Short mmCIF file of C-alpha atoms and ligand atoms in Angstrom, two decimals:
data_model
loop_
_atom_site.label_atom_id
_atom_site.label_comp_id
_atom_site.label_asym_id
_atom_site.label_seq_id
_atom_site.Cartn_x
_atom_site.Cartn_y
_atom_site.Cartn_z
CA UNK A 351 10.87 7.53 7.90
CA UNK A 352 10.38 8.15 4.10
CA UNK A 353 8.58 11.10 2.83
CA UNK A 354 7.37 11.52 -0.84
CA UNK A 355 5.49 13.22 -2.55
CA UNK A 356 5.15 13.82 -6.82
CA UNK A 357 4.02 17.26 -8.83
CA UNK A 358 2.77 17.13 -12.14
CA UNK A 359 4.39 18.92 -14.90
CA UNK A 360 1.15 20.44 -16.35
CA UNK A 361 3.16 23.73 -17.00
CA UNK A 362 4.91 26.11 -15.70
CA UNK A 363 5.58 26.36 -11.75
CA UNK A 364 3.72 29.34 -9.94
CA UNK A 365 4.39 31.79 -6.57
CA UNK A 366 1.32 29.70 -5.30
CA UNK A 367 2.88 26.35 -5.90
CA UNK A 368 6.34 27.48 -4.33
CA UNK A 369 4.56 28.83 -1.26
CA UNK A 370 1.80 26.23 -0.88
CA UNK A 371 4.27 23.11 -1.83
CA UNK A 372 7.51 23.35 -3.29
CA UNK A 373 8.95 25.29 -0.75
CA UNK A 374 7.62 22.86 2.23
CA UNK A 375 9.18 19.91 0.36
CA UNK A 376 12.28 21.62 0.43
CA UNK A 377 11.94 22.14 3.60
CA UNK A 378 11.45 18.69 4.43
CA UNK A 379 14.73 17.33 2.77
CA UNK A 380 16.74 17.79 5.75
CA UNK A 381 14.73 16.09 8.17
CA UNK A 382 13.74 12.88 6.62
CA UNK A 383 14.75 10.49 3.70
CA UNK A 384 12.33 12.37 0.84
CA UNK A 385 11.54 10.96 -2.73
CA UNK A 386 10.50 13.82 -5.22
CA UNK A 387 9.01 13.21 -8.46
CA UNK A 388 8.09 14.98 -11.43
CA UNK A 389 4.13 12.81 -12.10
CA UNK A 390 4.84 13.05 -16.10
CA UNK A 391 2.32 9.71 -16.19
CA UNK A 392 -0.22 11.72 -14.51
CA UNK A 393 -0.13 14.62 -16.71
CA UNK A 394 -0.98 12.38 -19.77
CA UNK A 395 -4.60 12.67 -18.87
CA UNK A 396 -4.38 15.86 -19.53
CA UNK A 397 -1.41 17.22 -21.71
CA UNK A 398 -1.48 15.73 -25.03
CA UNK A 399 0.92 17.68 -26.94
CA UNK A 400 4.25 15.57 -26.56
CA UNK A 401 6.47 18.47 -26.81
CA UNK A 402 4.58 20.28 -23.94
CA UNK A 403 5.04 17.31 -21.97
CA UNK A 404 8.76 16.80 -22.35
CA UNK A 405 9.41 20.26 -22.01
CA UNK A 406 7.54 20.84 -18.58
CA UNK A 407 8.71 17.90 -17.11
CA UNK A 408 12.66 19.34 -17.93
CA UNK A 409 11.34 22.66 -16.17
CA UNK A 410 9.83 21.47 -13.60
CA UNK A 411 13.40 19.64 -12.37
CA UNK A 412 15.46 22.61 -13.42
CA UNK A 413 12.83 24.93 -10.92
CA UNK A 414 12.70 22.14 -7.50
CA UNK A 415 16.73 22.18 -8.01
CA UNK A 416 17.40 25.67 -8.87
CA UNK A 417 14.41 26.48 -5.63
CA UNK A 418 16.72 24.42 -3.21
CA UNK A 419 16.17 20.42 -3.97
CA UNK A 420 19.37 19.22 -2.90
CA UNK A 421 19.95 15.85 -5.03
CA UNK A 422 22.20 14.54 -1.80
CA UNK A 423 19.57 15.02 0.81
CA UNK A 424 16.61 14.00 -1.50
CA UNK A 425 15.78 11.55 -4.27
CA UNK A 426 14.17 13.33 -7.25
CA UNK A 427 13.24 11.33 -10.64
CA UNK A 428 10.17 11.23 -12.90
CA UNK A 429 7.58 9.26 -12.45
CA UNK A 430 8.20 7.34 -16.02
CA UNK A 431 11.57 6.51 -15.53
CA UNK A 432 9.90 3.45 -12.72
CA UNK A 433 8.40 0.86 -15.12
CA UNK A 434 7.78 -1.03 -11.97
CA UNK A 435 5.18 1.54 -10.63
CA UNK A 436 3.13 0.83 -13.83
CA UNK A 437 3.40 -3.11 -13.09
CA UNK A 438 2.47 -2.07 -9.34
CA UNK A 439 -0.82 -0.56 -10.44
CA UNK A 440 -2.33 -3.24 -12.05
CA UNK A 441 -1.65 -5.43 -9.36
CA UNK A 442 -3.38 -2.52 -7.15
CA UNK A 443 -6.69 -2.79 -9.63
CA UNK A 444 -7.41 -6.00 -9.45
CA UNK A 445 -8.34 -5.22 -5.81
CA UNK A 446 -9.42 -1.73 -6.10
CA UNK A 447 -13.21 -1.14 -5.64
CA UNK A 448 -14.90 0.44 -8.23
CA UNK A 449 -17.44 2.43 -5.66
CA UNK A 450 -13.75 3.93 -4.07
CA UNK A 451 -12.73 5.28 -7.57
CA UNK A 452 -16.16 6.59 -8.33
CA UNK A 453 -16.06 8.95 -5.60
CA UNK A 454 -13.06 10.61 -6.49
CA UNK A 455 -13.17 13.86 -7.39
CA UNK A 456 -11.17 14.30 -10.63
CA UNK A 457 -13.20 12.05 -11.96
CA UNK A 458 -16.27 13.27 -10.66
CA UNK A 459 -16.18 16.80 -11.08
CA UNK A 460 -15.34 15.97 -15.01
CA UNK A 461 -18.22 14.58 -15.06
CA UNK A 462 -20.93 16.33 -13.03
CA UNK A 463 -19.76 19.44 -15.69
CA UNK A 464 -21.34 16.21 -18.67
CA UNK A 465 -17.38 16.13 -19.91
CA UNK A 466 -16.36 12.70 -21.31
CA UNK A 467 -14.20 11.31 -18.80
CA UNK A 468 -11.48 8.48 -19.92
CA UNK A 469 -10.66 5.72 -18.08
CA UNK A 470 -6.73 7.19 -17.38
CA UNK A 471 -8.60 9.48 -15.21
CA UNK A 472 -10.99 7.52 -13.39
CA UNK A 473 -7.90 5.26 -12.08
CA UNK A 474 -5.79 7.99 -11.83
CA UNK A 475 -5.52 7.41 -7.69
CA UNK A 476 -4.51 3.76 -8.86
CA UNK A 477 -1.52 4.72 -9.88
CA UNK A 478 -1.11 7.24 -6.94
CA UNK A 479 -1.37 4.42 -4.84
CA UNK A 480 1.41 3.04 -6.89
CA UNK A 481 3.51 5.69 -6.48
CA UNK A 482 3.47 5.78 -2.48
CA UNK A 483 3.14 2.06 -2.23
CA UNK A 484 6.09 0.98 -4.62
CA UNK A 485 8.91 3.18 -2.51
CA UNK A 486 7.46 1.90 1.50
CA UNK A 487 6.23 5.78 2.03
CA UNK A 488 5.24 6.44 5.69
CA UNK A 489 4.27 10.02 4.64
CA UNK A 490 2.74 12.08 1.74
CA UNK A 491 2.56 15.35 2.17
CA UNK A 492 0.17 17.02 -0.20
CA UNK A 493 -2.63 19.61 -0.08
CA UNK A 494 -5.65 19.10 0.71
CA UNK A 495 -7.11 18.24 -2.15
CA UNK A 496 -5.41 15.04 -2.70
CA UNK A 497 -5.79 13.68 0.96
CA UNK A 498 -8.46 11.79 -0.62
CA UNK A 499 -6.13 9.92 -3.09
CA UNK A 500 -3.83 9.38 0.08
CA UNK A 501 -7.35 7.65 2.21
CA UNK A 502 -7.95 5.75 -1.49
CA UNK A 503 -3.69 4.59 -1.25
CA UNK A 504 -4.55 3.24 2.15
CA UNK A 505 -7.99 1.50 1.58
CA UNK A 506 -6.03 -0.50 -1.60
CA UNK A 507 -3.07 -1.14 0.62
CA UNK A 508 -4.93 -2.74 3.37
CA UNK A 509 -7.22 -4.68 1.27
CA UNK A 510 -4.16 -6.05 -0.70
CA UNK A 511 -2.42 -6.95 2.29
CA UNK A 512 -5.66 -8.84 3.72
CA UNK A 513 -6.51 -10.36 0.54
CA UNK A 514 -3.10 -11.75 0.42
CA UNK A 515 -3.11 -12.67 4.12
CA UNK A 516 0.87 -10.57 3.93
CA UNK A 517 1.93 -7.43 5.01
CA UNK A 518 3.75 -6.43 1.86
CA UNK A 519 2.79 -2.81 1.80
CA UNK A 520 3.25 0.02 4.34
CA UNK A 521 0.12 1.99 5.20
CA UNK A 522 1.11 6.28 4.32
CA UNK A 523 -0.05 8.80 6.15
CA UNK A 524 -1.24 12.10 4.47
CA UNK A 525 0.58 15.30 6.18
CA UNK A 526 -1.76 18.24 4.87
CA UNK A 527 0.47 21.07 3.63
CA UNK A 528 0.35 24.74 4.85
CA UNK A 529 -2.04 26.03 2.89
CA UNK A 530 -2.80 29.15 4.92
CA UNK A 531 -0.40 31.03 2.62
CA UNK A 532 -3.45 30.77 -0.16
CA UNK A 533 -1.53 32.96 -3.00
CA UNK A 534 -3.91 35.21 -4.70
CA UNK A 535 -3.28 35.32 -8.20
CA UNK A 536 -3.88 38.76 -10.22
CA UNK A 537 -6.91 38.46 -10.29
CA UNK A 538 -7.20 38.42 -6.87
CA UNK A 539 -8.74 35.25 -7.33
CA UNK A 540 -6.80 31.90 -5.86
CA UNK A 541 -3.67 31.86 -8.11
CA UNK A 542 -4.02 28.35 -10.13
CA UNK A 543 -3.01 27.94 -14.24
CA UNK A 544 -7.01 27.00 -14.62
CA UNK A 545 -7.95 30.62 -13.57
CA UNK A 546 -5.04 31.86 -16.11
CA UNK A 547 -3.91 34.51 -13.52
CA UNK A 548 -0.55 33.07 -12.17
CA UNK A 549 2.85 34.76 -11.82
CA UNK A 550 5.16 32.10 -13.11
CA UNK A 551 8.57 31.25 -11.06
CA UNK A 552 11.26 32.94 -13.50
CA UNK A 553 9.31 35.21 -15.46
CA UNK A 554 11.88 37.68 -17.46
CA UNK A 555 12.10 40.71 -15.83
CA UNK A 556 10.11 42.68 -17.82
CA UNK A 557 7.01 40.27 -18.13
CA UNK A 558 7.29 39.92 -14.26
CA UNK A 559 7.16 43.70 -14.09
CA UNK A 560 4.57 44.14 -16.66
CA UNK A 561 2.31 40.84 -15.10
CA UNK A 562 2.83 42.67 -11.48
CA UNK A 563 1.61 45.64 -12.73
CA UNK A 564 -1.59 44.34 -13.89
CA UNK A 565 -2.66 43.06 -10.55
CA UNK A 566 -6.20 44.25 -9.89
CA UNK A 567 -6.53 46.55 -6.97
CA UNK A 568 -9.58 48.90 -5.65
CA UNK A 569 -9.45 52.35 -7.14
CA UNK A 570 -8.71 54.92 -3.93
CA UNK A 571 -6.94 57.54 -5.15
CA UNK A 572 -3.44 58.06 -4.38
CA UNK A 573 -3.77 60.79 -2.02
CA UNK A 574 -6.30 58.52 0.70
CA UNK A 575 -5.34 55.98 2.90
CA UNK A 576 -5.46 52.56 1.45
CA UNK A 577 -6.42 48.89 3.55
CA UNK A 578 -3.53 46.96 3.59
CA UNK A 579 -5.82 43.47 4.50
CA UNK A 580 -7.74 43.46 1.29
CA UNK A 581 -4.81 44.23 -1.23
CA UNK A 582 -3.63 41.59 -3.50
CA UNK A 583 -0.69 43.20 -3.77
CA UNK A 584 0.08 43.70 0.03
CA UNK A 585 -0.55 39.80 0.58
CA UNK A 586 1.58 38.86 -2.21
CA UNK A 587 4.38 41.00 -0.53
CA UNK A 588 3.75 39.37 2.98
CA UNK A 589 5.05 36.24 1.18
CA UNK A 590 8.42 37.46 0.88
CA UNK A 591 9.05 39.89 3.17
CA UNK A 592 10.19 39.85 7.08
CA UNK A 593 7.51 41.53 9.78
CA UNK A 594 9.33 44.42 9.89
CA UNK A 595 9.20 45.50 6.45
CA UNK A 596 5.39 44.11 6.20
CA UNK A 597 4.77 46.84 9.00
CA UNK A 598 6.52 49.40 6.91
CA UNK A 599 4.50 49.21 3.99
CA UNK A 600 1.39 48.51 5.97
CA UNK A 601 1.49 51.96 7.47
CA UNK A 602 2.64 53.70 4.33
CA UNK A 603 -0.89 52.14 2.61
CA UNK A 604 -2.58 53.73 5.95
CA UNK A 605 -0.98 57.00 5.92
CA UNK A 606 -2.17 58.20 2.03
CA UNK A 607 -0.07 59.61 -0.57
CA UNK A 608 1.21 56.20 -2.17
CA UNK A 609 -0.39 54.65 -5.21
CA UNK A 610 -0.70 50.99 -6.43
CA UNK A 611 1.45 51.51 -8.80
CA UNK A 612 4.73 52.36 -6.24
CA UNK A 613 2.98 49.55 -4.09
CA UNK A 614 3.82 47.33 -7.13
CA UNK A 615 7.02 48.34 -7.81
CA UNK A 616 8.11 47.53 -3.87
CA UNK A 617 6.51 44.01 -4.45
CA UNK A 618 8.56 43.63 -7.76
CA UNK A 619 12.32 44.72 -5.89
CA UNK A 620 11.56 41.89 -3.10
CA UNK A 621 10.29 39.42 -5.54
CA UNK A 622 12.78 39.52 -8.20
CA UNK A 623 15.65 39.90 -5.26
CA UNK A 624 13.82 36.44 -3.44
CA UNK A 625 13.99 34.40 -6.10
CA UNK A 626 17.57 35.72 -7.32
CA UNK A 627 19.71 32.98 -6.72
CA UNK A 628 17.58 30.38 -7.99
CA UNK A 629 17.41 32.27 -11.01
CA UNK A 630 21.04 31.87 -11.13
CA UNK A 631 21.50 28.65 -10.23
CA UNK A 632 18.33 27.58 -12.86
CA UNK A 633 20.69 29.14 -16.34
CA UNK A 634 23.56 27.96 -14.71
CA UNK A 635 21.80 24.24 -14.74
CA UNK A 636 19.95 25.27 -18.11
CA UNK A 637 22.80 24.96 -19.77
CA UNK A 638 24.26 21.94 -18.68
CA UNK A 639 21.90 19.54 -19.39
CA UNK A 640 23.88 16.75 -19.04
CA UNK A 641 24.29 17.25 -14.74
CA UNK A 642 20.68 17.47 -15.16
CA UNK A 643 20.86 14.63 -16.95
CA UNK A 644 22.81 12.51 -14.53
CA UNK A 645 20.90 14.06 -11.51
CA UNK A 646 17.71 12.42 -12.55
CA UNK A 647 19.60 8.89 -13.73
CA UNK A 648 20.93 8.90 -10.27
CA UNK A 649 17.39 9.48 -8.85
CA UNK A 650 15.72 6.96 -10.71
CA UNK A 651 18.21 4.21 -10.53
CA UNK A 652 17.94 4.77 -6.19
CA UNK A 653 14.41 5.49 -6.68
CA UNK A 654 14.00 1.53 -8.47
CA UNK A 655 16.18 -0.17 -6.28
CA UNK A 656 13.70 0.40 -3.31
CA UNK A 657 10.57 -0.23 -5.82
CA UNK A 658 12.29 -3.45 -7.36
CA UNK A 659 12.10 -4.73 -3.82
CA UNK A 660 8.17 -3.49 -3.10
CA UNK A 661 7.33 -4.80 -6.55
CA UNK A 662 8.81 -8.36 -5.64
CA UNK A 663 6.94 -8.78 -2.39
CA UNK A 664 3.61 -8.05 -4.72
CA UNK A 665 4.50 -10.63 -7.17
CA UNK A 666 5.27 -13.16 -4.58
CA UNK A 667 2.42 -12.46 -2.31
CA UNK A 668 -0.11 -12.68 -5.16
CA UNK A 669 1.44 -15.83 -7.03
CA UNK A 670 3.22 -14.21 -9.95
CA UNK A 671 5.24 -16.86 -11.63
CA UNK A 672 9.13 -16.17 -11.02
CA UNK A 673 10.66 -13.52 -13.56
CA UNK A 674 13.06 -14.21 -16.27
CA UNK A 675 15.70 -12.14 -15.43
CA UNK A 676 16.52 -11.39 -19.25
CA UNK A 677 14.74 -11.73 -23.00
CA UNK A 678 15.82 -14.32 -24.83
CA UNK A 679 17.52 -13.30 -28.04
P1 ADP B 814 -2.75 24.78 -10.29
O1 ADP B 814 -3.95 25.19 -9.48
O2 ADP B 814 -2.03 25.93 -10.83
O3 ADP B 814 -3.10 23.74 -11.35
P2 ADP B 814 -1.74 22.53 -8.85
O4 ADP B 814 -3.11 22.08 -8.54
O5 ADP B 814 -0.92 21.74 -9.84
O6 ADP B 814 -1.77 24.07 -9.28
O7 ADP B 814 -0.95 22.64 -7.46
C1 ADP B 814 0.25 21.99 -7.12
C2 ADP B 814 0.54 22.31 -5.66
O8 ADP B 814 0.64 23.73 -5.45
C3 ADP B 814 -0.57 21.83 -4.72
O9 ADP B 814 0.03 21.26 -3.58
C4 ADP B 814 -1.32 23.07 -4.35
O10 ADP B 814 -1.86 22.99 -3.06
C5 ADP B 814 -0.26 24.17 -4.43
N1 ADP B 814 -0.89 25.44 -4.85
C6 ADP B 814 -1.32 25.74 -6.10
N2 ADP B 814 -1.85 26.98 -6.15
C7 ADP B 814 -1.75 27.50 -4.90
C8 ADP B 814 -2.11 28.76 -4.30
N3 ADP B 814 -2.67 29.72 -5.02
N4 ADP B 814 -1.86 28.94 -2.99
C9 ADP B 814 -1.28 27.95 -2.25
N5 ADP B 814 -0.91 26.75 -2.75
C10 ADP B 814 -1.14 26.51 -4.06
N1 LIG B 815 -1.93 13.78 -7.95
C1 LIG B 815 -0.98 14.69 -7.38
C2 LIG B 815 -1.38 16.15 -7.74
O1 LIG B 815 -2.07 16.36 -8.70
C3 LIG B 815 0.42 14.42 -7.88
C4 LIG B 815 0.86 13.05 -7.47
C5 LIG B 815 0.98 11.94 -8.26
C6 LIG B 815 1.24 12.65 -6.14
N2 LIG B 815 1.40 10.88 -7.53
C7 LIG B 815 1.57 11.26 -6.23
C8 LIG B 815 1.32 13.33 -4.92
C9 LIG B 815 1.97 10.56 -5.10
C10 LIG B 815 1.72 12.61 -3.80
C11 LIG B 815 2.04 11.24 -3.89
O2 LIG B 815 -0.96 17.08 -7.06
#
């Protein structure tokens, strides 16, 4: 069974996108055959400084490796290194149904709010498709927000297929991510880069320390009893920390005589202590960039052996002339 699933490298990776996704894909590896990838071609509809772009797509592989991605269980590339999944989704539009795309919320929500919408976005879940299609997924897990790009994958799929009167693509299945683990950010808010209150993945100590600090909390005074439940800063430190030592600090909130601030300072010494190693492993890979290099070469050139295949049962079932294997001189 293949899993895959993509993340786009619109900036920096959060505590909420570890909990609520990186860290289940991770998970994942060891079970099943998984294909990672970094969606660089889907964060062109919205990053359009070129140095932004190639800079958060090189984070976002040094983070899923330094986090745990194990380049011999999984298969991680980017997204643009697969000219053949660009191929695939014009093939995919000429039977896509307009009415499908319309009701897609990207696109929508852009422009229920009157904002000029271009047409990368509106066919954005084209090119989704293409992504699961092109590789014969069986199952995407994503949240829950883009199970309806997974139902759009399918609809294409099946309508290709009958069109065609061939089976040439597999039908995926969305798996919907944990998402009970919603991370508040310090706001208290849902952490997300829109709402500009995230706590990034390898902050410097200091910043981390200085951004934890800042988390918004209810003003008790130190000497009363505090609720554990409603605290930010308590259900940020449920994320990392065993039941035991949740219970701990649970009844030191109840009991009085602590203030935020040492409440904090707890949630900094397990954070920065979690993510340790990674941080480790991420200089240690930071500075080598050609392994990083080679990791994501490998990646791709597995990744486009499976999609050459995929790609050549579309041609053929559609009527695509032969190929030329090369350009003439
Ligand atoms: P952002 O909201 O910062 O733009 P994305 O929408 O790119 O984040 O999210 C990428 C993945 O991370 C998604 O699978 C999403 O469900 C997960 N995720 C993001 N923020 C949170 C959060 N606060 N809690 C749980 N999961 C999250
Ligand atoms: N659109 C997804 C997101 O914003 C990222 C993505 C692109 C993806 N292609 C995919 C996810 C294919 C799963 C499968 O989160």
């Amino acid at each position: 069974m293949r899993v895959l699933s993509g993340i786009q490298p619109t900036g920096r990776f959060h505590w909420g996108n570890y909990f609520g996704a990186i860290r289940q894909y991770i998970d994942l590896q060891h079970n099943e055959q998984a294909f990672y990838f970094i969606a660089d071609l889907h964060a062109l509809t919205t990053i359009r400084d070129p140095q932004h772009l190639r800079d958060y797509t090189q984070y976002a592989a040094l983070d899923l490796l330094a986090l745990g991605l194990d380049p011999s269980h999984a298969t991680l590339f980017v997204q643009s290194d697969i000219p053949e999944v660009t191929e695939l989704t014009w093939l995919l539009m000429t039977v896509t149904q307009m009415h499908l795309l319309e009701k897609c919320h990207a696109y929508k929500d852009k422009r229920a709010k009157g904002l000029p919408a271009d047409a990368g976005l509106f066919t954005y879940p084209v090119l989704m498709a293409a992504d699961i299609l092109l590789y014969d997924s069986d199952v995407v897990p994503v949240g829950s927000d883009q199970v309806q790009h997974v139902e759009v994958t399918r609809d294409v799929a099946q309508r290709f297929n009958t069109i065609f009167n061939k089976e040439v693509f597999v039908l995926p299945n969305a798996r919907t991510l944990d998402e009970s683990a919603k991370v508040p950010g310090v706001d208290g808010e849902k952490m997300s880069k829109s709402y500009n209150n995230t706590v990034d993945l390898f902050e410097p100590e200091n910043k981390l320390r200085k951004k934890l600090m800042s988390i918004k909390t209810d003003s008790t005074p130190v000497e009363e009893a505090k609720n554990p439940d409603t605290c930010s800063v308590f259900a940020l430190y449920k994320l990392f920390s065993s039941p035991e030592r949740q219970s701990e600090l649970a009844a030191r909130y109840r009991a009085g005589g602590m203030g935020y601030g040492e409440a904090k300072q707890e949630l900094f010494e397990i954070a920065w202590q979690f993510f340790a190693e990674a941080r480790t492993r991420r200089e240690k890979l930071a500075a080598d960039p050609s392994t990083l290099r080679d990791i994501l070469k490998d990646g791709a050139e597995r990744a486009r052996r499976k999609a050459a295949e995929v790609l050549d049962r579309a041609r053929k079932a559609c009527g695509l002339y032969g190929r030329i294997k090369a350009a003439p001189k």
